[in-house]
PDB file of C-alpha atoms in Angstrom:
ATOM      1  CA  MET A   1      59.406  57.840  73.610  1.00 76.00           C
ATOM      2  CA  ALA A   2      57.385  60.907  72.681  1.00 83.00           C
ATOM      3  CA  ARG A   3      56.985  63.593  75.320  1.00 90.00           C
ATOM      4  CA  ILE A   4      53.573  63.574  77.011  1.00 93.00           C
ATOM      5  CA  GLU A   5      52.068  67.055  77.262  1.00 91.00           C
ATOM      6  CA  SER A   6      49.923  67.316  80.376  1.00 92.00           C
ATOM      7  CA  GLN A   7      48.282  70.650  79.624  1.00 93.00           C
ATOM      8  CA  ARG A   8      45.385  71.081  77.209  1.00 94.00           C
ATOM      9  CA  MET A   9      46.755  71.633  73.724  1.00 96.00           C
ATOM     10  CA  MET A  10      45.182  72.307  70.344  1.00 96.00           C
ATOM     11  CA  ALA A  11      46.206  72.284  66.715  1.00 97.00           C
ATOM     12  CA  ASP A  12      47.297  75.662  65.386  1.00 96.00           C
ATOM     13  CA  VAL A  13      46.546  75.798  61.656  1.00 95.00           C
ATOM     14  CA  GLU A  14      46.515  78.890  59.500  1.00 93.00           C
ATOM     15  CA  GLY A  15      44.336  78.831  56.405  1.00 95.00           C
ATOM     16  CA  ASP A  16      42.364  76.097  54.713  1.00 97.00           C
ATOM     17  CA  PHE A  17      43.556  72.489  54.626  1.00 98.00           C
ATOM     18  CA  VAL A  18      42.428  69.042  53.496  1.00 98.00           C
ATOM     19  CA  VAL A  19      41.835  65.857  55.462  1.00 98.00           C
ATOM     20  CA  PHE A  20      42.259  62.845  53.187  1.00 98.00           C
ATOM     21  CA  LEU A  21      41.343  59.376  54.418  1.00 98.00           C
ATOM     22  CA  ILE A  22      42.561  56.470  52.328  1.00 96.00           C
ATOM     23  CA  GLY A  23      42.464  52.781  52.966  1.00 94.00           C
ATOM     24  CA  MET A  24      42.741  49.240  51.749  1.00 93.00           C
ATOM     25  CA  ARG A  25      40.664  46.193  52.682  1.00 95.00           C
ATOM     26  CA  VAL A  26      41.866  42.647  52.081  1.00 94.00           C
ATOM     27  CA  ASN A  27      38.814  40.700  50.943  1.00 94.00           C
ATOM     28  CA  ALA A  28      40.582  37.423  50.138  1.00 93.00           C
ATOM     29  CA  LEU A  29      43.375  36.702  52.622  1.00 92.00           C
ATOM     30  CA  TRP A  30      44.661  33.780  50.520  1.00 93.00           C
ATOM     31  CA  ARG A  31      45.188  36.056  47.454  1.00 90.00           C
ATOM     32  CA  VAL A  32      48.457  37.494  48.712  1.00 90.00           C
ATOM     33  CA  ASP A  33      49.520  37.940  45.088  1.00 88.00           C
ATOM     34  CA  ARG A  34      46.708  40.505  44.706  1.00 85.00           C
ATOM     35  CA  TRP A  35      46.834  42.478  47.939  1.00 86.00           C
ATOM     36  CA  TRP A  36      50.539  42.429  48.889  1.00 89.00           C
ATOM     37  CA  PRO A  37      51.641  44.622  45.924  1.00 85.00           C
ATOM     38  CA  VAL A  38      48.831  47.060  46.755  1.00 83.00           C
ATOM     39  CA  SER A  39      49.961  47.251  50.382  1.00 86.00           C
ATOM     40  CA  ARG A  40      53.571  47.912  49.327  1.00 89.00           C
ATOM     41  CA  ALA A  41      52.667  50.895  47.135  1.00 89.00           C
ATOM     42  CA  MET A  42      51.605  53.327  49.882  1.00 91.00           C
ATOM     43  CA  PRO A  43      54.912  53.384  51.826  1.00 93.00           C
ATOM     44  CA  LYS A  44      56.697  54.413  48.616  1.00 94.00           C
ATOM     45  CA  MET A  45      54.252  57.263  48.119  1.00 94.00           C
ATOM     46  CA  LEU A  46      54.625  58.402  51.732  1.00 96.00           C
ATOM     47  CA  GLN A  47      58.421  58.370  51.447  1.00 96.00           C
ATOM     48  CA  GLU A  48      58.215  60.457  48.291  1.00 97.00           C
ATOM     49  CA  LEU A  49      55.757  62.924  49.832  1.00 97.00           C
ATOM     50  CA  SER A  50      57.742  63.211  53.067  1.00 97.00           C
ATOM     51  CA  ALA A  51      60.926  63.929  51.119  1.00 97.00           C
ATOM     52  CA  LYS A  52      59.193  66.668  49.080  1.00 97.00           C
ATOM     53  CA  PRO A  53      57.091  68.839  51.407  1.00 97.00           C
ATOM     54  CA  GLU A  54      56.470  71.251  48.540  1.00 97.00           C
ATOM     55  CA  LEU A  55      54.036  68.657  47.133  1.00 97.00           C
ATOM     56  CA  GLY A  56      51.625  69.587  49.942  1.00 98.00           C
ATOM     57  CA  LEU A  57      51.403  66.678  52.380  1.00 98.00           C
ATOM     58  CA  LEU A  58      51.521  68.154  55.892  1.00 98.00           C
ATOM     59  CA  GLY A  59      51.548  64.860  57.766  1.00 97.00           C
ATOM     60  CA  TYR A  60      49.853  61.520  58.224  1.00 97.00           C
ATOM     61  CA  ARG A  61      49.202  58.662  60.582  1.00 95.00           C
ATOM     62  CA  GLY A  62      48.064  55.125  59.977  1.00 94.00           C
ATOM     63  CA  ARG A  63      45.689  52.658  61.563  1.00 93.00           C
ATOM     64  CA  TRP A  64      45.429  48.926  61.093  1.00 92.00           C
ATOM     65  CA  GLY A  65      42.688  46.599  62.179  1.00 92.00           C
ATOM     66  CA  GLY A  66      42.140  43.093  60.870  1.00 91.00           C
ATOM     67  CA  ARG A  67      41.654  43.230  57.113  1.00 93.00           C
ATOM     68  CA  ASN A  68      41.709  47.029  56.992  1.00 95.00           C
ATOM     69  CA  VAL A  69      44.555  49.506  56.745  1.00 94.00           C
ATOM     70  CA  GLU A  70      43.852  53.210  56.620  1.00 96.00           C
ATOM     71  CA  LEU A  71      45.777  56.439  56.596  1.00 96.00           C
ATOM     72  CA  ILE A  72      44.691  59.849  57.751  1.00 98.00           C
ATOM     73  CA  GLN A  73      46.536  62.435  55.713  1.00 98.00           C
ATOM     74  CA  TYR A  74      46.590  66.206  56.112  1.00 98.00           C
ATOM     75  CA  TRP A  75      47.232  68.275  52.966  1.00 98.00           C
ATOM     76  CA  ARG A  76      47.761  71.988  52.475  1.00 98.00           C
ATOM     77  CA  SER A  77      45.265  72.102  49.564  1.00 98.00           C
ATOM     78  CA  PHE A  78      43.035  69.966  47.365  1.00 98.00           C
ATOM     79  CA  ASP A  79      44.861  71.292  44.298  1.00 98.00           C
ATOM     80  CA  GLN A  80      48.134  69.847  45.627  1.00 98.00           C
ATOM     81  CA  LEU A  81      46.492  66.512  46.463  1.00 98.00           C
ATOM     82  CA  ARG A  82      44.952  66.306  42.984  1.00 97.00           C
ATOM     83  CA  ALA A  83      48.211  67.346  41.296  1.00 97.00           C
ATOM     84  CA  TYR A  84      50.119  64.603  43.113  1.00 97.00           C
ATOM     85  CA  ALA A  85      47.525  61.980  42.190  1.00 96.00           C
ATOM     86  CA  ALA A  86      47.764  62.890  38.506  1.00 95.00           C
ATOM     87  CA  ALA A  87      51.524  63.539  38.207  1.00 95.00           C
ATOM     88  CA  ARG A  88      53.135  61.113  35.767  1.00 93.00           C
ATOM     89  CA  GLU A  89      56.455  61.322  37.614  1.00 93.00           C
ATOM     90  CA  SER A  90      54.967  60.484  41.029  1.00 94.00           C
ATOM     91  CA  GLU A  91      54.736  57.101  42.727  1.00 93.00           C
ATOM     92  CA  HIS A  92      50.936  57.329  42.739  1.00 94.00           C
ATOM     93  CA  LEU A  93      49.960  57.104  39.080  1.00 92.00           C
ATOM     94  CA  PRO A  94      51.914  53.905  38.289  1.00 91.00           C
ATOM     95  CA  ALA A  95      50.607  52.331  41.513  1.00 89.00           C
ATOM     96  CA  TRP A  96      47.034  53.257  40.602  1.00 89.00           C
ATOM     97  CA  ARG A  97      47.412  51.746  37.150  1.00 90.00           C
ATOM     98  CA  GLU A  98      48.959  48.586  38.623  1.00 86.00           C
ATOM     99  CA  PHE A  99      46.123  48.284  41.145  1.00 85.00           C
ATOM    100  CA  ASN A 100      43.562  48.472  38.347  1.00 86.00           C
ATOM    101  CA  ARG A 101      45.467  45.893  36.299  1.00 85.00           C
ATOM    102  CA  ARG A 102      45.802  43.454  39.221  1.00 80.00           C
ATOM    103  CA  THR A 103      42.215  43.744  40.385  1.00 80.00           C
ATOM    104  CA  SER A 104      40.464  43.710  37.027  1.00 81.00           C
ATOM    105  CA  GLY A 105      37.911  40.917  37.207  1.00 84.00           C
ATOM    106  CA  ASN A 106      38.434  40.079  40.893  1.00 85.00           C
ATOM    107  CA  ASP A 107      37.529  41.525  44.248  1.00 91.00           C
ATOM    108  CA  SER A 108      40.391  40.218  46.382  1.00 91.00           C
ATOM    109  CA  VAL A 109      41.424  43.663  47.572  1.00 91.00           C
ATOM    110  CA  GLY A 110      39.553  46.940  47.795  1.00 92.00           C
ATOM    111  CA  ILE A 111      40.644  50.526  48.208  1.00 91.00           C
ATOM    112  CA  TRP A 112      38.753  53.644  49.172  1.00 94.00           C
ATOM    113  CA  HIS A 113      39.253  57.294  49.982  1.00 95.00           C
ATOM    114  CA  GLU A 114      37.353  60.262  51.368  1.00 98.00           C
ATOM    115  CA  THR A 115      38.365  63.907  50.978  1.00 98.00           C
ATOM    116  CA  TYR A 116      37.298  66.708  53.320  1.00 98.00           C
ATOM    117  CA  LEU A 117      38.019  70.357  52.549  1.00 98.00           C
ATOM    118  CA  VAL A 118      38.346  72.295  55.791  1.00 97.00           C
ATOM    119  CA  GLN A 119      37.980  76.057  55.766  1.00 96.00           C
ATOM    120  CA  ALA A 120      40.109  78.169  58.059  1.00 94.00           C
ATOM    121  CA  GLY A 121      38.681  78.234  61.573  1.00 92.00           C
ATOM    122  CA  GLN A 122      36.100  75.520  60.848  1.00 95.00           C
ATOM    123  CA  PHE A 123      37.693  72.784  62.922  1.00 95.00           C
ATOM    124  CA  GLU A 124      38.323  72.066  66.564  1.00 96.00           C
ATOM    125  CA  THR A 125      40.894  69.887  68.324  1.00 97.00           C
ATOM    126  CA  VAL A 126      41.995  69.202  71.859  1.00 97.00           C
ATOM    127  CA  TYR A 127      44.732  66.964  73.239  1.00 96.00           C
ATOM    128  CA  ARG A 128      45.566  66.331  76.897  1.00 95.00           C
ATOM    129  CA  ASN A 129      48.069  63.918  78.400  1.00 96.00           C
ATOM    130  CA  MET A 130      49.114  63.072  74.856  1.00 94.00           C
ATOM    131  CA  PRO A 131      52.212  63.429  72.766  1.00 94.00           C
ATOM    132  CA  THR A 132      51.658  65.764  69.825  1.00 94.00           C
ATOM    133  CA  HIS A 133      49.133  63.887  67.708  1.00 94.00           C
ATOM    134  CA  GLY A 134      46.930  64.058  64.626  1.00 95.00           C
ATOM    135  CA  LEU A 135      46.399  67.444  63.033  1.00 97.00           C
ATOM    136  CA  ALA A 136      48.641  69.125  65.607  1.00 96.00           C
ATOM    137  CA  ALA A 137      51.530  66.794  64.681  1.00 95.00           C
ATOM    138  CA  ALA A 138      50.987  67.592  60.998  1.00 96.00           C
ATOM    139  CA  THR A 139      50.862  71.349  61.516  1.00 96.00           C
ATOM    140  CA  ALA A 140      51.547  73.133  64.802  1.00 95.00           C
ATOM    141  CA  VAL A 141      50.353  72.962  68.385  1.00 95.00           C
ATOM    142  CA  LYS A 142      49.563  75.584  70.992  1.00 95.00           C
ATOM    143  CA  PRO A 143      48.056  75.643  74.491  1.00 96.00           C
ATOM    144  CA  ALA A 144      44.255  75.542  74.651  1.00 95.00           C
ATOM    145  CA  THR A 145      43.915  78.302  77.216  1.00 94.00           C
ATOM    146  CA  GLY A 146      41.621  81.272  77.719  1.00 93.00           C
ATOM    147  CA  ARG A 147      38.781  81.270  75.219  1.00 92.00           C
ATOM    148  CA  HIS A 148      40.243  78.064  73.729  1.00 93.00           C
ATOM    149  CA  MET A 149      39.352  76.020  76.864  1.00 92.00           C
ATOM    150  CA  THR A 150      36.046  74.866  75.326  1.00 93.00           C
ATOM    151  CA  ALA A 151      35.138  73.375  71.957  1.00 93.00           C
ATOM    152  CA  ALA A 152      32.955  76.410  71.241  1.00 92.00           C
ATOM    153  CA  GLY A 153      35.841  78.728  72.081  1.00 92.00           C
ATOM    154  CA  ARG A 154      38.220  76.838  69.818  1.00 92.00           C
ATOM    155  CA  LEU A 155      35.620  77.251  67.056  1.00 89.00           C
ATOM    156  CA  GLY A 156      35.528  80.999  67.577  1.00 77.00           C
ATOM    157  CA  GLY A 157      32.916  81.086  70.335  1.00 59.00           C
ATOM    158  CA  SER A 158      30.019  81.198  67.886  1.00 50.00           C
ATOM    159  CA  ARG A 159      28.580  77.794  68.844  1.00 48.00           C
ATOM    160  CA  ASP A 160      26.969  76.440  71.987  1.00 45.00           C
ATOM    161  CA  GLY A 161      29.073  73.953  73.865  1.00 42.00           C
TER     162      GLY A 161
END
């Protein structure tokens, strides 16, 4: 089991980074032939990205609820995310083409994504009584002490809070 850290901790990230949310929604549970292949594509991509950190994925975590599966991914840069998505030799491009082929003319499964570009110092995190989690697990973690005790302090002290 992961070690629980009782003190206040925060993510320690140098430079800009990207938060990429991606998900799948099963619209027709009985159309397993449509959604199962889509659901099997992402683990292959995550294995590839985890084995090649130079591609830019810093880390990820998944959530599942009913018909929805989503991943929160942390990337070093948007350029690396875009390069992976377009690379002919990656797992992504064939999976994307297969998704479009399988879902042409039907709505049995949907996919979505959102991309957020985060500038250095323009984020705030806190974790207490938690194992290393989220952005901190994808990057680095440090104690949230001194000026970092408050959200405003973790954001550089320039905001009320």
